[in-house]
Short mmCIF file of C-alpha atoms in Angstrom, two decimals:
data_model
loop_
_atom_site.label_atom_id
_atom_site.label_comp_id
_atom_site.label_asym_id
_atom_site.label_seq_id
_atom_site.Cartn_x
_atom_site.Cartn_y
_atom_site.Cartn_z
CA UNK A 1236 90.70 147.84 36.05
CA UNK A 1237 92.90 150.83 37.00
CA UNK A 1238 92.66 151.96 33.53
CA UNK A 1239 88.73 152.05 34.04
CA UNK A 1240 89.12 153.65 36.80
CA UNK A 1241 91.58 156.75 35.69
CA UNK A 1242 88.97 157.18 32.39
CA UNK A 1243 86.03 157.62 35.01
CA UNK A 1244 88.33 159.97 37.02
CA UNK A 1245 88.93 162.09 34.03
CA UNK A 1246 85.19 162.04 33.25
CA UNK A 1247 84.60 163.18 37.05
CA UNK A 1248 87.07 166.10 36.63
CA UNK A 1249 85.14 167.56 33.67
CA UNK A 1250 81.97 167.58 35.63
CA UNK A 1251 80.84 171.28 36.58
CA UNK A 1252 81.12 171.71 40.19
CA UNK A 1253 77.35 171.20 41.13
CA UNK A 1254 77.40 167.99 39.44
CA UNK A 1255 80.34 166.76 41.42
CA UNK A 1256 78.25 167.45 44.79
CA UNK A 1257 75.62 164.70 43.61
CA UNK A 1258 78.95 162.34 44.05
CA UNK A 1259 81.26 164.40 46.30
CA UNK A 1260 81.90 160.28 47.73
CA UNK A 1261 83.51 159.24 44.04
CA UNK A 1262 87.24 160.39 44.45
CA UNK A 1263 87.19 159.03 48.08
CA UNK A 1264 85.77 155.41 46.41
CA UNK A 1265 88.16 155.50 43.77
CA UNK A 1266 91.19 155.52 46.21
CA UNK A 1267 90.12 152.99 48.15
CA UNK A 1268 89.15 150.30 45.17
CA UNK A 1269 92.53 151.43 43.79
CA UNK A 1270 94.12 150.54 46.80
CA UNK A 1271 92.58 147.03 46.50
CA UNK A 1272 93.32 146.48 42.99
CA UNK A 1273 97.28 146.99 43.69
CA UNK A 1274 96.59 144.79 46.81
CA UNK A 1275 95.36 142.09 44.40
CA UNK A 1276 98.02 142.74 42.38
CA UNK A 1277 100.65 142.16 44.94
CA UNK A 1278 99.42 139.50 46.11
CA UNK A 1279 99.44 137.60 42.74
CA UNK A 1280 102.40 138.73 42.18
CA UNK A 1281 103.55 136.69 45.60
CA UNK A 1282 101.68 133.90 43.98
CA UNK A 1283 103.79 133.49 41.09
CA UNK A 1284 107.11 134.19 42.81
CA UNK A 1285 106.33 130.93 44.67
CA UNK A 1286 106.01 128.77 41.49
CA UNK A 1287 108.53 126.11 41.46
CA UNK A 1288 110.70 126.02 38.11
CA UNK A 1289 109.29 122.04 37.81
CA UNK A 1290 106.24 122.66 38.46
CA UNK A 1291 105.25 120.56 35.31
CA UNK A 1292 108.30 118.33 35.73
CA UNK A 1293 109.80 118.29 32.27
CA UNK A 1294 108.82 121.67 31.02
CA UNK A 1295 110.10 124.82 32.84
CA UNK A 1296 107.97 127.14 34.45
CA UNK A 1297 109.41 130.83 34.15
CA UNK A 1298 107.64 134.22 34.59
CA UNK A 1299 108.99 137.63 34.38
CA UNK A 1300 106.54 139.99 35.08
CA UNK A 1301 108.95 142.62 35.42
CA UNK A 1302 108.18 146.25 36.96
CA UNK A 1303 104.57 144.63 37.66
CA UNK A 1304 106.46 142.41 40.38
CA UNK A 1305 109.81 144.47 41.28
CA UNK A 1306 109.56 147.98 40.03
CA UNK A 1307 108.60 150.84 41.89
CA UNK A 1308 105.69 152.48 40.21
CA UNK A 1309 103.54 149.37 40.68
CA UNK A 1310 100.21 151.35 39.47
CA UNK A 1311 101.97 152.52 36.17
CA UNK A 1312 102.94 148.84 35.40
CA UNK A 1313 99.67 147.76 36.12
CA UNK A 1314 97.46 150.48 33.85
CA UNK A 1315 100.27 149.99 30.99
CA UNK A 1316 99.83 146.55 30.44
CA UNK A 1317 102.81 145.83 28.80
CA UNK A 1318 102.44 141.62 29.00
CA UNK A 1319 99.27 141.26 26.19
CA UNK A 1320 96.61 140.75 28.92
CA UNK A 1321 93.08 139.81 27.57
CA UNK A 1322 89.59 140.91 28.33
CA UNK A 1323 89.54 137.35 28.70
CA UNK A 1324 92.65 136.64 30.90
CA UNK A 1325 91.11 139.22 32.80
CA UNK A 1326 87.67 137.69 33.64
CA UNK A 1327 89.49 134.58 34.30
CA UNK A 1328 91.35 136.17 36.83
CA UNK A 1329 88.31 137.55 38.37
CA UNK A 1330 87.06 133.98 38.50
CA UNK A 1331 90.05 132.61 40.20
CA UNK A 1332 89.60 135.14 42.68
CA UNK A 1333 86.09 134.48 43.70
CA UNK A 1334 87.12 131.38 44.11
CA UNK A 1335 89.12 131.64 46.80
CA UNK A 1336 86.28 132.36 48.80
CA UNK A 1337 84.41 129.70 47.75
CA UNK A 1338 87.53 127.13 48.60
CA UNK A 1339 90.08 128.23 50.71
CA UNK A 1340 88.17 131.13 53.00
CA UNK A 1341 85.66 130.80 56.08
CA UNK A 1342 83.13 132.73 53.70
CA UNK A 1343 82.67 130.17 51.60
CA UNK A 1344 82.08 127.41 54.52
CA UNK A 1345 78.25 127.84 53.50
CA UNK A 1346 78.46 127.01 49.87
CA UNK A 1347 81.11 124.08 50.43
CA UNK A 1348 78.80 122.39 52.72
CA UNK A 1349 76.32 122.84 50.00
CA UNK A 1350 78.59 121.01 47.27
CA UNK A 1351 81.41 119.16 48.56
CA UNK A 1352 79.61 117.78 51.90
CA UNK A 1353 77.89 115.19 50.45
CA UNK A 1354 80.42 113.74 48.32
CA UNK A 1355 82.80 113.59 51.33
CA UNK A 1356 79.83 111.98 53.31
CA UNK A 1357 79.10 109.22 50.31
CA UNK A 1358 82.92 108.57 49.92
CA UNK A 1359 82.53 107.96 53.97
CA UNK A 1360 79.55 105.86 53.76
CA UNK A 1361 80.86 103.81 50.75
CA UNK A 1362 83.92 103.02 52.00
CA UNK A 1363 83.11 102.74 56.10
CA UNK A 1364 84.54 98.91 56.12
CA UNK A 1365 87.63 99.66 53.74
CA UNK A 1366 91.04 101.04 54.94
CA UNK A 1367 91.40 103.74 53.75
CA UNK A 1368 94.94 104.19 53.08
CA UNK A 1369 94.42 101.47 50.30
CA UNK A 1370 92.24 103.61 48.45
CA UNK A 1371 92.97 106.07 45.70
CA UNK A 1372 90.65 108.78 44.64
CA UNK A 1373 90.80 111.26 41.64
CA UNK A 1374 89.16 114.76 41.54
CA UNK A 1375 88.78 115.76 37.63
CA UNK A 1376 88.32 119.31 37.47
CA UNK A 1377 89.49 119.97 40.97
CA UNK A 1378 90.31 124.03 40.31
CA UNK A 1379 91.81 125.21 43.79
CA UNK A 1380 92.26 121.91 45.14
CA UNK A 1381 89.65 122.07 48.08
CA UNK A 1382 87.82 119.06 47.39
CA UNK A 1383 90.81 116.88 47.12
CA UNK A 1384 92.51 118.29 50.04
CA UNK A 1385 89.24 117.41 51.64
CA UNK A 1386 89.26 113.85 50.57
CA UNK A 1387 92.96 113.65 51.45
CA UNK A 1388 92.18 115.05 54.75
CA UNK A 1389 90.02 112.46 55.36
CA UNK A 1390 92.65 109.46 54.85
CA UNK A 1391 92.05 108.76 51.10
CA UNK A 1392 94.94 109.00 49.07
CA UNK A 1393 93.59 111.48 46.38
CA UNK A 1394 94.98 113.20 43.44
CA UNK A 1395 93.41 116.47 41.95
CA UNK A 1396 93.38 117.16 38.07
CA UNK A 1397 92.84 120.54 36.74
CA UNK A 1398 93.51 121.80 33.54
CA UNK A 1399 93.27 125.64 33.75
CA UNK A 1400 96.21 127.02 34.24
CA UNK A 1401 95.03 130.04 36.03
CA UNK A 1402 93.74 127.59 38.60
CA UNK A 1403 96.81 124.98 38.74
CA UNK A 1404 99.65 128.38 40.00
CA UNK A 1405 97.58 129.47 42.70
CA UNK A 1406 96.60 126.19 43.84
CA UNK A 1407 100.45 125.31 43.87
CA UNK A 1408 100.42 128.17 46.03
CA UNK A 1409 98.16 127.11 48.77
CA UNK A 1410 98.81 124.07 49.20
CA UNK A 1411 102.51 124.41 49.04
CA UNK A 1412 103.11 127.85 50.30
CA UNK A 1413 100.49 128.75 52.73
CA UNK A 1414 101.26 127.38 56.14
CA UNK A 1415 99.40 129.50 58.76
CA UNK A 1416 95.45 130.04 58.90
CA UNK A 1417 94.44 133.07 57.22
CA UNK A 1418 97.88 134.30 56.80
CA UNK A 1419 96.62 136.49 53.34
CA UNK A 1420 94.22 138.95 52.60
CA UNK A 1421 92.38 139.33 49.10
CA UNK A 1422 89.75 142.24 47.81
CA UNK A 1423 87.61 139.30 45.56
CA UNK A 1424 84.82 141.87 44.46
CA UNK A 1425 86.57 144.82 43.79
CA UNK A 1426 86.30 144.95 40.08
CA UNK A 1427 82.48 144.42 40.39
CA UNK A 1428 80.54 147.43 40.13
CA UNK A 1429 77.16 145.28 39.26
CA UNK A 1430 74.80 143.13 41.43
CA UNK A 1431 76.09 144.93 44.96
CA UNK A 1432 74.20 146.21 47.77
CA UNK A 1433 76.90 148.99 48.82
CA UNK A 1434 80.37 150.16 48.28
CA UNK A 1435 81.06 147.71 51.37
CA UNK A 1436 80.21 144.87 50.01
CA UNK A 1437 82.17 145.66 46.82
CA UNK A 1438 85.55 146.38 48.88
CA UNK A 1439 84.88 143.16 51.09
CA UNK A 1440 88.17 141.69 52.20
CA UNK A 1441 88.33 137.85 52.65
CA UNK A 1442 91.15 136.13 54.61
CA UNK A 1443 92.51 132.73 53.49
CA UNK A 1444 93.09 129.85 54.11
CA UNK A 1445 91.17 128.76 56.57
CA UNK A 1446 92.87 125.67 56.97
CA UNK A 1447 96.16 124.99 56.71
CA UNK A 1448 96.99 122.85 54.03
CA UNK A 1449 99.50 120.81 55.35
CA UNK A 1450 97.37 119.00 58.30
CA UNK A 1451 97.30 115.92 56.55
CA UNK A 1452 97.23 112.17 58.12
CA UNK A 1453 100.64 110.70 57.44
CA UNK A 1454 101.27 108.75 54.78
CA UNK A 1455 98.59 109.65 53.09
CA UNK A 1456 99.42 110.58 49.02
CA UNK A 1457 98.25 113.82 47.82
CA UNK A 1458 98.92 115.61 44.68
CA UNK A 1459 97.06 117.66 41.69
CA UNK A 1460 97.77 116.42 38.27
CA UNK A 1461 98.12 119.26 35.48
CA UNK A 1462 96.79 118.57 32.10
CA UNK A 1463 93.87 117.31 30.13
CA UNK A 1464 92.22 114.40 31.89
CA UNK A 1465 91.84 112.04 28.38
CA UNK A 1466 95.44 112.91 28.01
CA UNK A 1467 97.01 112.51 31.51
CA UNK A 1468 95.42 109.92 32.55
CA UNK A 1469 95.38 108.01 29.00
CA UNK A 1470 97.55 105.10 30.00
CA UNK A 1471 97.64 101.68 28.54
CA UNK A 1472 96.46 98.92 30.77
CA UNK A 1473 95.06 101.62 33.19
CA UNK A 1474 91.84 100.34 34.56
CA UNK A 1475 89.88 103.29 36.51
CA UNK A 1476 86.69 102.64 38.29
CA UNK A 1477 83.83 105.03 38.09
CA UNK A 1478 81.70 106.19 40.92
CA UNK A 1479 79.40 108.23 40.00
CA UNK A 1480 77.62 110.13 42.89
CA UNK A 1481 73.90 111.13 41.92
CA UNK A 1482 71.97 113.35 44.54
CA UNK A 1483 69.25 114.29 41.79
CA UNK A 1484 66.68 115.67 44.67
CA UNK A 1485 69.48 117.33 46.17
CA UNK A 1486 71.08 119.00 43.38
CA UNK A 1487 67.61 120.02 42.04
CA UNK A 1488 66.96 122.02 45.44
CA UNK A 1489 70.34 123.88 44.66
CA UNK A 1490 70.33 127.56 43.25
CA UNK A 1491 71.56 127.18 39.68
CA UNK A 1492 75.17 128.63 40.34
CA UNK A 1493 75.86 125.97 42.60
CA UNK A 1494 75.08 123.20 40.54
CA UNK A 1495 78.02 121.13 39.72
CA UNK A 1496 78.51 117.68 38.85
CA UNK A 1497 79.20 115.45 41.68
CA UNK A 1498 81.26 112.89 39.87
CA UNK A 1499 84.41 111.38 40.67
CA UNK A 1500 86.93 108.74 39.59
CA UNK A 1501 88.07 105.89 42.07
CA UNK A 1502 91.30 104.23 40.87
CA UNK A 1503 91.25 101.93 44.34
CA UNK A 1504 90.95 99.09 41.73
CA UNK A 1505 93.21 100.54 39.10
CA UNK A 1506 95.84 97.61 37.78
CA UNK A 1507 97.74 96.71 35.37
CA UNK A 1508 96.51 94.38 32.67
#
């Protein structure tokens, strides 16, 4: 993104002065989403400090970003690039980002209610005569981890499984590093130039978490599973229970980017055979 940025700079600097009036506002704008972008990239930097070495138990987690972390000329190390970053790696990044809002930020308090509400409510409903400290409930696809915290928080005992790995480090990160409410700051629009009303709205900061991840009912097991879900959870003699929660009329009334499936997998019944 910086690099996109210092090729339209040097375009802007070619410019013959009376073009540069019709955007005398660009250098100012490119200072400040600048300044956002090494934000980002400080703060992601924090997030993989905090990784635990056993993070995935028997394989060691290591990662040495270098002069991108520790060095001094932290928007050098960014524009050079010197890991093998992707387009790709990139926009999955940018994902991860947004969805921080849409999990772990006071923003996206609209759109969880939207989604997650009424599985909480049906898990609620289903289970109103049950203890439910007996119960175990598994989140497939859990990304950030809100929806299992949320089931969690509720007194199931709930374990989230998420394969993407650019999801699984900076979940590890909330829910094992963040302890105060909206102790960070993140700039979550900053590389999007498209689909914006103003300049404002593109250098938006959002505050997370709202919550603080450790208010949990004692007692209660909570954990997120890292893998492939036919792989990690392809036990012999495991017996998992599906529910399957079906709002059709509800999910129908949804815009199309909120659309997800509401399934999950109950393992209150799981035994040995």
């Amino acid at each position: 993104m910086l690099h996109r940025l210092k090729i339209g700079s040097d375009y802007y600097s070619r410019l013959p002065e009376s073009q540069k009036k019709l955007v005398n506002e660009y250098p100012d704008t490119v200072e400040k989403i600048k300044s956002c972008i090494i934000h980002n990239s400080e703060l992601i930097s924090k997030v993989l400090r905090n990784i635990s070495s056993n993070i995935f138990d028997d394989h060691p987690f290591s990662f040495d970003q270098g002069k991108a972390i520790n060095g001094t000329d932290k928007e050098a190390s960014i524009i050079n690039n010197p890991y093998g970053v992707t387009s790709g790696d990139m926009d999955k990044v940018r994902s991860t980002l947004k969805q921080f809002v849409r999990d772990w930020s006071s923003e996206g308090q609209a759109e969880r209610d939207s989604c997650y509400k009424p599985v909480l409510n049906e898990l609620v409903d289903i289970y109103k005569e049950k203890d439910r400290s007996t119960l175990h409930i598994l989140v497939p696809g859990a990304g950030l981890g809100r929806l299992a915290w949320e089931i969690a928080h509720l007194g199931f005992n709930c374990q989230g499984n998420e394969f993407s790995l650019h999801m699984l480090l900076p979940a590890y990160f909330i829910l094992n590093s963040c302890r105060n409410i909206d102790s960070y700051t993140l700039y979550p629009w900053v590389s999007q130039s498209c689909n914006i009303l103003s300049r404002k709205d593109q250098l938006a900061s959002v505050r997370f978490p709202d919550v603080s991840p450790s208010d949990l009912p004692k007692n209660i097991q909570f954990s997120m599973a890292a893998g492939d879900f036919l792989e990690v959870y392809s036990e012999k003699g495991l017996v998992l229970i599906f529910l399957v929660l079906i709002f059709s009329d509800y999910i129908c009334s949804i815009p199309f980017p909120l659309q997800v499936p509401l399934i999950l997998l109950c393992d209150s019944m799981a035994h040995k055979t």
